[in-house]
Coordinates of C-alpha atoms and ligand atoms in Angstrom, one line a residue:
X82 CA 0.0 0.0 0.0
X83 CA 1.3 3.5 -0.9
X84 CA 1.4 5.8 2.1
X85 CA 2.1 9.4 1.2
X86 CA 1.8 10.5 4.8
X87 CA 2.5 8.7 8.0
X88 CA 1.7 10.2 11.4
X89 CA 4.0 8.3 13.9
X90 CA 5.6 9.2 17.2
X91 CA 4.1 12.7 17.0
X92 CA 5.9 13.4 13.8
X93 CA 4.8 13.6 10.2
X94 CA 6.6 11.4 7.7
X95 CA 6.1 12.7 4.1
X96 CA 6.9 10.5 1.2
X97 CA 9.2 12.7 -0.9
X98 CA 7.4 12.8 -4.2
X99 CA 10.3 14.7 -5.9
X100 CA 12.3 11.5 -5.6
X101 CA 9.8 9.1 -7.2
X102 CA 10.3 7.0 -9.3
X103 CA 14.1 6.9 -8.5
X104 CA 13.8 6.2 -4.7
X105 CA 11.2 5.9 -2.0
X106 CA 12.3 8.2 0.9
X107 CA 10.4 9.8 3.7
X108 CA 11.1 13.3 5.1
X109 CA 10.6 13.8 8.8
X110 CA 8.6 16.9 9.8
X111 CA 8.5 17.9 13.4
X112 CA 7.4 21.6 12.9
X113 CA 4.6 23.3 11.0
X114 CA 7.3 25.2 9.0
X115 CA 8.8 21.9 7.8
X116 CA 5.3 20.8 6.6
X117 CA 4.8 24.2 4.9
X118 CA 8.1 23.8 3.1
X119 CA 7.2 20.3 1.9
X120 CA 4.0 21.7 0.4
X121 CA 5.8 24.6 -1.2
X122 CA 8.5 22.5 -2.8
X123 CA 6.1 19.7 -3.9
X124 CA 7.5 17.0 -1.7
X125 CA 3.8 16.5 -1.0
X126 CA 1.4 17.6 -3.7
X127 CA -2.1 16.8 -4.9
X128 CA -5.1 18.6 -3.4
X129 CA -6.3 16.2 -0.7
X130 CA -2.7 15.2 0.3
X131 CA -1.8 18.9 0.8
X132 CA -4.9 19.3 3.0
X133 CA -4.1 16.3 5.2
X134 CA -0.5 17.3 5.5
X135 CA -1.5 20.8 6.5
X136 CA -3.9 19.4 9.2
X137 CA -0.9 17.5 10.7
X138 CA 1.1 20.8 10.3
X139 CA -1.4 22.4 12.6
X140 CA -0.9 19.6 15.2
X141 CA 2.9 20.1 15.0
X142 CA 2.4 23.9 15.4
X143 CA 0.3 23.3 18.5
X144 CA 3.0 21.0 19.9
X145 CA 5.6 23.7 19.4
X146 CA 4.0 26.3 21.7
X147 CA 6.5 26.0 24.6
X148 CA 4.5 28.3 26.9
X149 CA 1.6 27.9 29.4
X150 CA -0.1 31.1 28.2
X151 CA -3.3 30.3 26.4
X152 CA -3.3 33.7 24.6
X153 CA 0.2 33.0 23.3
X154 CA -0.8 29.5 22.2
X155 CA -3.8 30.8 20.3
X156 CA -1.9 33.6 18.6
X157 CA 0.9 31.3 17.6
X158 CA -1.4 28.6 16.3
X159 CA -3.4 31.1 14.2
X160 CA -0.2 32.6 12.9
X161 CA 1.1 29.1 11.8
X162 CA -2.3 28.3 10.2
X163 CA -2.1 31.6 8.2
X164 CA 1.4 30.7 7.1
X165 CA 0.4 27.1 6.1
X166 CA -2.5 28.5 4.0
X167 CA 0.0 30.6 2.0
X168 CA 2.0 27.6 0.9
X169 CA 0.0 27.1 -2.4
X170 CA -3.0 29.0 -3.7
X171 CA -5.2 26.8 -5.9
X172 CA -6.0 23.5 -4.1
X173 CA -8.9 24.4 -1.8
X174 CA -8.3 21.3 0.4
X175 CA -5.5 23.2 2.0
X176 CA -7.8 26.0 3.2
X177 CA -10.6 23.5 4.0
X178 CA -8.3 21.4 6.2
X179 CA -6.7 24.3 8.0
X180 CA -10.1 26.0 8.6
X181 CA -11.5 22.7 9.9
X182 CA -8.6 22.5 12.4
X183 CA -9.1 26.0 13.5
X184 CA -12.8 25.3 14.1
X185 CA -11.9 22.3 16.2
X186 CA -9.5 24.6 18.1
X187 CA -12.4 27.1 18.8
X188 CA -14.5 24.2 20.1
X189 CA -11.9 23.0 22.6
X190 CA -10.0 26.2 23.4
X191 CA -11.1 26.3 27.0
X192 CA -9.4 22.9 27.7
X193 CA -5.9 22.6 29.0
X194 CA -3.2 23.0 26.3
X195 CA -2.3 19.3 26.5
X196 CA -5.9 18.4 25.8
X197 CA -6.2 20.9 23.0
X198 CA -3.2 19.3 21.3
X199 CA -4.7 15.9 21.7
X200 CA -8.0 17.1 20.3
X201 CA -6.2 18.6 17.3
X202 CA -4.3 15.4 16.7
X203 CA -7.6 13.4 16.7
X204 CA -9.1 15.9 14.2
X205 CA -6.1 15.6 11.8
X206 CA -6.3 11.8 12.0
X207 CA -10.0 12.1 11.2
X208 CA -9.3 14.2 8.1
X209 CA -6.7 11.7 7.0
X210 CA -9.0 8.7 7.5
X211 CA -12.1 10.4 6.0
X212 CA -10.1 11.1 2.9
X213 CA -9.1 7.5 2.4
X214 CA -12.7 6.5 3.0
X215 CA -14.0 9.1 0.5
X216 CA -11.5 7.9 -2.1
X217 CA -12.6 4.3 -1.7
X218 CA -16.2 5.3 -2.1
X219 CA -15.3 7.5 -5.2
X220 CA -13.5 4.4 -6.6
X221 CA -16.5 2.2 -6.0
X222 CA -19.0 4.6 -7.6
X223 CA -16.7 5.6 -10.4
X224 CA -15.9 2.0 -11.4
X225 CA -19.5 1.6 -12.6
X226 CA -18.7 4.2 -15.3
X227 CA -15.7 2.2 -16.7
X228 CA -16.5 -0.6 -19.1
X229 CA -14.8 -4.0 -19.3
X230 CA -12.0 -3.2 -21.8
X231 CA -11.9 0.6 -21.6
X232 CA -8.8 2.5 -22.6
X233 CA -8.7 5.2 -19.9
X234 CA -6.8 8.4 -20.3
X235 CA -5.6 10.2 -17.1
X236 CA -3.6 13.4 -16.5
X237 CA -1.3 14.5 -13.7
X238 CA -1.4 12.3 -10.6
X239 CA -4.7 11.9 -8.8
X240 CA -3.6 8.7 -7.1
X241 CA -2.7 7.5 -3.6
X242 CA 0.2 9.9 -3.6
X243 CA -2.1 12.9 -4.2
X244 CA -4.4 12.0 -1.4
X245 CA -4.2 10.4 2.1
X246 CA -4.3 7.1 0.2
X247 CA -6.0 5.2 -2.6
X248 CA -6.6 8.2 -4.9
X249 CA -9.5 9.8 -6.6
X250 CA -9.1 9.3 -10.4
X251 CA -6.7 6.5 -9.8
X252 CA -9.0 5.2 -7.1
X253 CA -11.7 4.8 -9.9
X254 CA -9.1 3.0 -12.1
X255 CA -7.9 0.8 -9.2
X256 CA -11.5 -0.2 -8.3
X257 CA -12.3 -1.0 -11.9
X258 CA -9.2 -3.1 -12.3
X259 CA -9.9 -4.9 -9.0
X260 CA -13.3 -5.8 -10.4
X261 CA -11.5 -7.7 -13.1
X262 CA -12.1 -5.2 -15.9
X263 CA -9.3 -5.5 -18.5
X264 CA -8.6 -1.8 -18.7
X265 CA -5.5 -0.1 -20.0
X266 CA -4.5 3.3 -18.7
X267 CA -3.0 6.0 -21.0
X268 CA -0.9 8.3 -18.8
X269 CA -0.1 11.8 -19.9
X270 CA 3.4 12.6 -18.8
X271 CA 2.1 16.0 -17.6
X272 CA 4.7 18.7 -18.3
X273 CA 6.2 20.7 -16.7
X274 CA 6.6 18.7 -13.5
X275 CA 5.9 15.2 -15.0
X276 CA 3.5 14.0 -12.3
X277 CA 2.1 11.6 -14.9
X278 CA 5.4 10.0 -16.0
X279 CA 7.0 10.0 -12.6
X280 CA 4.1 9.4 -10.1
X281 CA 1.1 7.9 -11.9
X282 CA 3.2 5.5 -14.0
X283 CA 5.0 4.5 -10.8
X284 CA 1.7 3.8 -8.9
X285 CA 0.3 1.8 -11.8
X286 CA 3.4 -0.2 -12.1
X287 CA 3.4 -0.9 -8.4
X288 CA -0.1 -2.3 -8.7
X289 CA 0.5 -4.2 -12.0
X290 CA -2.2 -2.2 -13.8
X291 CA -1.4 -2.0 -17.6
X292 CA -0.5 1.4 -18.8
X293 CA 1.0 3.3 -21.7
X294 CA 2.9 6.5 -21.2
X295 CA 2.4 9.3 -23.7
X296 CA 3.5 12.9 -24.0
X297 CA 0.8 15.5 -23.4
X298 CA 0.5 16.4 -27.1
X299 CA -0.4 12.8 -28.2
X300 CA -3.8 12.7 -26.5
X301 CA -5.6 14.3 -29.5
X302 CA -4.1 11.9 -32.0
X303 CA -5.2 8.9 -29.9
X304 CA -8.7 10.2 -29.5
X305 CA -8.9 10.8 -33.3
X306 CA -7.8 7.3 -33.9
X307 CA -10.6 6.0 -31.6
X308 CA -8.2 4.6 -29.0
X309 CA -9.4 6.4 -25.9
X310 CA -12.8 5.4 -24.5
X311 CA -12.9 7.6 -21.4
X312 CA -11.0 10.3 -19.6
X313 CA -10.8 10.3 -15.7
X314 CA -8.8 12.9 -13.7
X315 CA -8.8 14.7 -10.4
X316 CA -9.5 18.3 -9.3
X317 CA -7.8 20.9 -7.2
X318 CA -10.9 23.1 -6.7
X319 CA -14.5 22.9 -7.9
X320 CA -16.8 25.9 -8.0
X321 CA -20.5 25.7 -7.1
X322 CA -21.4 25.5 -10.8
X323 CA -19.0 22.5 -11.4
X324 CA -16.3 24.5 -13.1
X325 CA -13.1 22.6 -12.2
X326 CA -9.5 23.7 -11.6
X327 CA -7.0 20.9 -12.3
X328 CA -3.5 20.5 -13.6
X329 CA -2.6 22.6 -16.6
X330 CA -3.6 20.7 -19.7
X331 CA -6.9 19.4 -18.3
X332 CA -9.0 22.0 -20.2
X333 CA -7.3 21.0 -23.5
X334 CA -8.3 17.4 -22.8
X335 CA -11.8 18.4 -22.0
X336 CA -12.2 20.3 -25.3
X337 CA -10.7 17.3 -27.2
X338 CA -12.9 14.8 -25.4
X339 CA -16.0 16.9 -26.1
X340 CA -15.1 17.1 -29.8
X341 CA -14.6 13.4 -30.0
X342 CA -17.7 12.6 -27.8
X343 CA -15.6 10.8 -25.2
X344 CA -16.9 10.8 -21.6
X345 CA -14.9 13.2 -19.4
X346 CA -15.0 12.5 -15.7
X347 CA -13.7 14.5 -12.8
X348 CA -13.2 12.5 -9.5
X349 CA -13.0 14.5 -6.3
X350 CA -14.1 14.4 -2.7
X351 CA -16.4 17.1 -1.2
X352 CA -13.4 18.7 0.4
X353 CA -12.4 19.9 -3.1
X354 CA -15.6 21.9 -3.6
X355 CA -15.3 25.6 -2.8
X356 CA -18.7 26.6 -1.5
X357 CA -17.7 30.3 -1.6
X358 CA -17.2 30.5 -5.4
X359 CA -20.0 30.6 -7.9
X360 CA -17.9 29.9 -10.9
X361 CA -14.4 28.9 -12.0
X362 CA -13.3 32.3 -13.1
X363 CA -12.9 33.2 -9.4
X364 CA -10.4 30.3 -8.7
X365 CA -6.9 31.6 -8.2
X366 CA -4.4 29.9 -10.6
X367 CA -0.9 29.3 -9.2
X368 CA 2.0 30.4 -11.4
X369 CA 5.2 28.6 -10.6
X370 CA 8.9 29.2 -11.3
X371 CA 10.2 29.6 -14.9
X372 CA 12.7 26.8 -14.3
X373 CA 10.0 24.2 -14.4
X374 CA 9.6 25.1 -18.1
X375 CA 13.1 25.9 -19.1
X376 CA 14.5 22.8 -17.4
X377 CA 13.7 19.1 -17.3
X378 CA 15.1 17.3 -14.2
X379 CA 17.5 20.2 -13.7
X380 CA 18.8 20.1 -17.3
X381 CA 18.2 23.3 -19.2
X382 CA 16.4 22.6 -22.5
X383 CA 15.8 26.2 -23.6
X384 CA 18.1 29.0 -24.4
X385 CA 19.1 31.1 -21.4
X386 CA 16.9 34.1 -20.9
X387 CA 13.8 32.5 -22.6
X388 CA 10.6 34.2 -21.6
X389 CA 8.4 31.7 -19.8
X390 CA 4.7 31.4 -18.8
X391 CA 4.0 28.7 -16.2
X392 CA 0.4 28.5 -14.9
X393 CA 0.2 25.3 -12.9
X394 CA -3.6 24.8 -13.3
X395 CA -6.4 25.6 -15.7
X396 CA -10.2 25.8 -15.4
X397 CA -12.5 23.4 -17.2
X398 CA -16.0 24.8 -17.6
X399 CA -18.7 22.6 -16.2
X400 CA -20.4 22.1 -19.6
X401 CA -17.4 20.1 -20.8
X402 CA -17.6 17.7 -17.8
X403 CA -19.7 14.6 -18.3
X404 CA -19.9 13.9 -14.6
X405 CA -18.2 14.7 -11.3
X406 CA -17.7 11.5 -9.2
X407 CA -17.8 12.3 -5.4
X408 CA -18.0 10.1 -2.4
X409 CA -21.7 11.1 -1.9
X410 CA -22.8 10.4 -5.5
X411 CA -22.2 11.2 -9.1
X412 CA -23.2 14.6 -10.5
X413 CA -24.0 14.1 -14.1
X414 CA -23.8 17.1 -16.5
X415 CA -22.9 19.3 -13.4
X416 CA -24.3 22.7 -13.0
X417 CA -25.1 25.1 -10.2
X418 CA -28.4 23.4 -9.2
X419 CA -27.1 19.8 -9.3
X420 CA -24.0 20.6 -7.3
X421 CA -26.0 22.6 -4.8
X422 CA -28.6 19.8 -4.3
X423 CA -26.0 17.1 -3.7
X424 CA -24.1 19.4 -1.3
X425 CA -27.4 20.1 0.6
X426 CA -28.4 16.4 0.7
X427 CA -25.2 15.5 2.5
Ligands
MRU71 O1 0.7 20.7 -8.7 P1 0.1 19.4 -8.1 O2 0.9 18.2 -8.5 O3 -0.3 19.6 -6.7 O4 -1.3 19.3 -8.9 C1 -2.1 18.2 -8.6 C2 -3.3 18.0 -9.5 O5 -3.6 18.9 -10.3 C3 -4.1 16.8 -9.3 O6 -4.6 16.4 -10.5 C4 -5.2 17.2 -8.3 O7 -4.7 17.7 -7.1 C5 -6.1 16.1 -8.0 S1 -5.4 15.1 -6.8 C6 -6.4 13.9 -6.2

């Protein structure tokens, strides 16, 4: 089983995703700053994984207090929460998890500091376990949408590594494969950071699920040739109308899938919905360093001084999405009313 995060001996072990597939190494975090750094430098990445890591970051922050003053404890915890929330801007799970931890703190703040820390630890573990549970449910529901011999295209990494475990889009693929469906996965390499080639291919290989690795610009050709039956990928933030932010390149795939009449599924837990945003235009899109584009694995591939544009995500309008697979149900042809009613039901 792939475990991207391990909470052990009051420390957070983070599987260093920058080193996969070359080696499997854990980074030991004992402060909230260390967790924040791991989120910033992509040692841990993927929306739900970032959220769960940040929740443990809050626990570590609470353990660092070193004073008996409740006022100091509260100010310091909120300061650390603010700092964690600045680590990355697009994946809403980060803010969702930190806010949930702060809400827990508000509910137990009259207890002794030791008990508050214990309460926060329990909440972080709950966030972690709930995410794995949600992914398994997403996998179970989503597997119904995959037919016996489907060729499934996925983008970026929405697997165990991107979550607390099991994965969203890869959870659907895992479940379909476990049901005995003879699927084949086409994995977009996902430039610039290569989450597909490095992480998704590694996860699929670990599980023995057949896959073919392609570069991002090959998807259209494969669709035109009738090779791809279905697209399944994850999300970093979903607005109330179903507009979805996901790894750069997702929108291009959605347009291609729509043109070729191929089902296009987004798999994501409720923690990825942003209840405060009416549509995707309001989702902040992270821009990352120019080196991610001018370099591949630290080797420069472009002339020095090349001008670079590097948005890390794009927004897919809801009308290009066949369905959003959540742990609470599948939202077909998502729009404001359908998203609202499923959120209200739960
Ligand atoms: O920049 P990353 O690697 O954090 O981006 C991750 C993605 O875009 C994933 O597809 C998304 O978070 C879904 S993860 C279940």
